[in-house]
Amino acid sequence: LDSVGTMEPDRRDRDQLLSGCIPGVATPLSRVVYGTLFLHNLPSDEAAFELLDGIWQSGCNAFDCAAIYGGGVCESRVGGWLRSRRIPRDEIVIVSKGGCEGQEKLWCATIADHDHMRREIVNSLHRLGIEYIDCYLLHRDDP
């Protein structure tokens, strides 16, 4: 942490990894996107935060989340980390996904309607503690 409590990666690491872009997203993103699927398996929030610290300090600024990862725990841990480390929102790219039920529903697509997807997005925003998701994907198609 720097003097104001913000996680600051080594600028050289960040510059080497930042090379991608998503049309419509202002923040350049790292060539490596960290998938948060197993954050819920770590024994505590602090253990997850320490892992995310290392990812961030290596220069990675793009995180792949999903509503079904750990039943929402993974998104909550990413959100808690963002708040506790005071990560500037305009320096990070958050990708999240919805439209898929968890293991108890055999990972089925559940893109029922506009209202259903809106609820999933609002719930993800709440768990992440952010005002917007940079890129939102449908986790499973529903042909």
Short mmCIF file of C-alpha atoms in Angstrom, two decimals:
data_model
loop_
_atom_site.label_atom_id
_atom_site.label_comp_id
_atom_site.label_asym_id
_atom_site.label_seq_id
_atom_site.Cartn_x
_atom_site.Cartn_y
_atom_site.Cartn_z
CA LEU A 1 0.00 0.00 0.00
CA ASP A 2 1.20 3.49 -0.70
CA SER A 3 0.99 6.41 1.76
CA VAL A 4 -2.76 6.86 1.23
CA GLY A 5 -3.54 3.15 1.41
CA THR A 6 -3.93 2.57 -2.33
CA MET A 7 -2.40 -0.47 -4.01
CA GLU A 8 0.07 0.75 -6.62
CA PRO A 9 1.66 -1.73 -9.01
CA ASP A 10 5.10 -1.09 -10.37
CA ARG A 11 4.45 1.16 -13.39
CA ARG A 12 6.79 -0.93 -15.57
CA ASP A 13 4.76 -4.07 -14.90
CA ARG A 14 1.52 -2.29 -15.69
CA ASP A 15 2.88 -0.72 -18.88
CA GLN A 16 4.17 -4.08 -20.14
CA LEU A 17 0.84 -5.82 -19.64
CA LEU A 18 -1.51 -3.03 -20.76
CA SER A 19 -2.02 -3.51 -24.44
CA GLY A 20 -5.59 -4.54 -25.07
CA CYS A 21 -8.80 -2.65 -25.46
CA ILE A 22 -12.49 -3.41 -25.58
CA PRO A 23 -14.44 -1.12 -27.91
CA GLY A 24 -16.50 1.22 -25.75
CA VAL A 25 -14.32 0.72 -22.64
CA ALA A 26 -11.99 3.66 -21.96
CA THR A 27 -9.57 1.79 -19.69
CA PRO A 28 -6.84 -0.19 -21.48
CA LEU A 29 -6.69 -3.72 -20.16
CA SER A 30 -3.91 -6.15 -19.51
CA ARG A 31 -3.25 -8.98 -21.93
CA VAL A 32 -3.83 -11.29 -18.97
CA VAL A 33 -7.35 -11.38 -17.53
CA TYR A 34 -7.57 -12.97 -14.09
CA GLY A 35 -10.47 -15.40 -13.68
CA THR A 36 -12.00 -15.25 -10.20
CA LEU A 37 -13.79 -18.62 -10.34
CA PHE A 38 -12.07 -20.13 -7.30
CA LEU A 39 -11.80 -17.11 -4.97
CA HIS A 40 -14.57 -18.59 -2.83
CA ASN A 41 -12.36 -21.62 -2.07
CA LEU A 42 -9.83 -19.50 -0.18
CA PRO A 43 -10.21 -19.67 3.60
CA SER A 44 -10.96 -15.98 4.18
CA ASP A 45 -11.60 -12.64 2.54
CA GLU A 46 -8.10 -11.54 3.54
CA ALA A 47 -6.53 -14.58 1.85
CA ALA A 48 -8.46 -13.67 -1.32
CA PHE A 49 -7.39 -10.04 -0.98
CA GLU A 50 -3.73 -11.04 -0.70
CA LEU A 51 -4.04 -13.13 -3.86
CA LEU A 52 -5.72 -10.24 -5.69
CA ASP A 53 -2.98 -7.89 -4.41
CA GLY A 54 -0.37 -10.04 -6.12
CA ILE A 55 -2.36 -10.18 -9.36
CA TRP A 56 -2.81 -6.39 -9.32
CA GLN A 57 0.83 -5.71 -8.43
CA SER A 58 1.97 -7.90 -11.32
CA GLY A 59 0.28 -5.45 -13.69
CA CYS A 60 -2.97 -7.29 -14.35
CA ASN A 61 -5.92 -4.91 -14.25
CA ALA A 62 -8.66 -7.06 -15.81
CA PHE A 63 -10.81 -9.41 -13.74
CA ASP A 64 -13.31 -11.97 -14.99
CA CYS A 65 -16.21 -12.48 -12.60
CA ALA A 66 -19.61 -14.18 -12.79
CA ALA A 67 -22.77 -14.26 -10.72
CA ILE A 68 -22.52 -18.04 -10.35
CA TYR A 69 -18.88 -18.18 -9.22
CA GLY A 70 -19.11 -19.43 -5.67
CA GLY A 71 -22.77 -18.45 -5.52
CA GLY A 72 -21.80 -14.76 -5.71
CA VAL A 73 -19.00 -15.02 -3.13
CA CYS A 74 -16.29 -14.42 -5.76
CA GLU A 75 -17.90 -11.14 -6.89
CA SER A 76 -18.31 -10.10 -3.25
CA ARG A 77 -14.64 -10.78 -2.58
CA VAL A 78 -13.54 -8.78 -5.62
CA GLY A 79 -15.78 -5.93 -4.47
CA GLY A 80 -14.43 -6.09 -0.93
CA TRP A 81 -10.88 -6.02 -2.26
CA LEU A 82 -11.60 -3.01 -4.50
CA ARG A 83 -12.97 -1.11 -1.50
CA SER A 84 -10.38 -2.19 1.07
CA ARG A 85 -7.45 -1.41 -1.23
CA ARG A 86 -9.03 1.74 -2.69
CA ILE A 87 -8.39 0.59 -6.22
CA PRO A 88 -9.22 3.50 -8.56
CA ARG A 89 -12.23 2.39 -10.59
CA ASP A 90 -10.89 3.95 -13.77
CA GLU A 91 -7.74 1.79 -13.60
CA ILE A 92 -9.47 -1.58 -13.50
CA VAL A 93 -11.58 -3.50 -16.00
CA ILE A 94 -14.36 -5.70 -14.63
CA VAL A 95 -15.93 -8.33 -16.84
CA SER A 96 -18.88 -10.23 -15.42
CA LYS A 97 -21.39 -12.71 -16.70
CA GLY A 98 -24.95 -13.79 -16.07
CA GLY A 99 -27.82 -15.71 -17.56
CA CYS A 100 -26.79 -19.06 -16.15
CA GLU A 101 -27.95 -20.99 -13.11
CA GLY A 102 -25.48 -22.81 -10.88
CA GLN A 103 -24.64 -26.44 -10.37
CA GLU A 104 -27.99 -27.31 -8.84
CA LYS A 105 -29.56 -26.42 -12.21
CA LEU A 106 -26.83 -28.21 -14.19
CA TRP A 107 -25.36 -24.89 -15.33
CA CYS A 108 -28.38 -24.22 -17.53
CA ALA A 109 -28.97 -20.99 -19.40
CA THR A 110 -31.76 -19.02 -17.75
CA ILE A 111 -32.09 -16.00 -19.95
CA ALA A 112 -35.77 -15.73 -19.20
CA ASP A 113 -36.39 -12.11 -20.09
CA HIS A 114 -35.19 -8.54 -19.81
CA ASP A 115 -36.28 -8.23 -16.16
CA HIS A 116 -34.41 -11.38 -15.17
CA MET A 117 -31.17 -10.15 -16.75
CA ARG A 118 -31.62 -6.70 -15.22
CA ARG A 119 -31.91 -8.27 -11.75
CA GLU A 120 -28.77 -10.33 -12.34
CA ILE A 121 -26.82 -7.24 -13.40
CA VAL A 122 -28.07 -5.20 -10.42
CA ASN A 123 -27.16 -8.04 -8.06
CA SER A 124 -23.65 -8.28 -9.56
CA LEU A 125 -23.19 -4.51 -9.25
CA HIS A 126 -24.24 -4.72 -5.61
CA ARG A 127 -21.87 -7.60 -4.82
CA LEU A 128 -19.00 -5.88 -6.63
CA GLY A 129 -19.79 -2.53 -5.01
CA ILE A 130 -19.35 -0.65 -8.29
CA GLU A 131 -21.57 1.55 -10.44
CA TYR A 132 -20.88 -0.14 -13.77
CA ILE A 133 -19.48 -3.32 -15.27
CA ASP A 134 -17.12 -2.68 -18.17
CA CYS A 135 -18.13 -5.73 -20.18
CA TYR A 136 -21.11 -7.97 -19.38
CA LEU A 137 -21.39 -11.34 -21.08
CA LEU A 138 -24.04 -14.03 -21.30
CA HIS A 139 -22.52 -17.01 -19.52
CA ARG A 140 -24.44 -19.62 -21.49
CA ASP A 141 -26.36 -19.23 -24.67
CA ASP A 142 -30.02 -20.12 -24.82
CA PRO A 143 -30.75 -21.20 -28.38
#
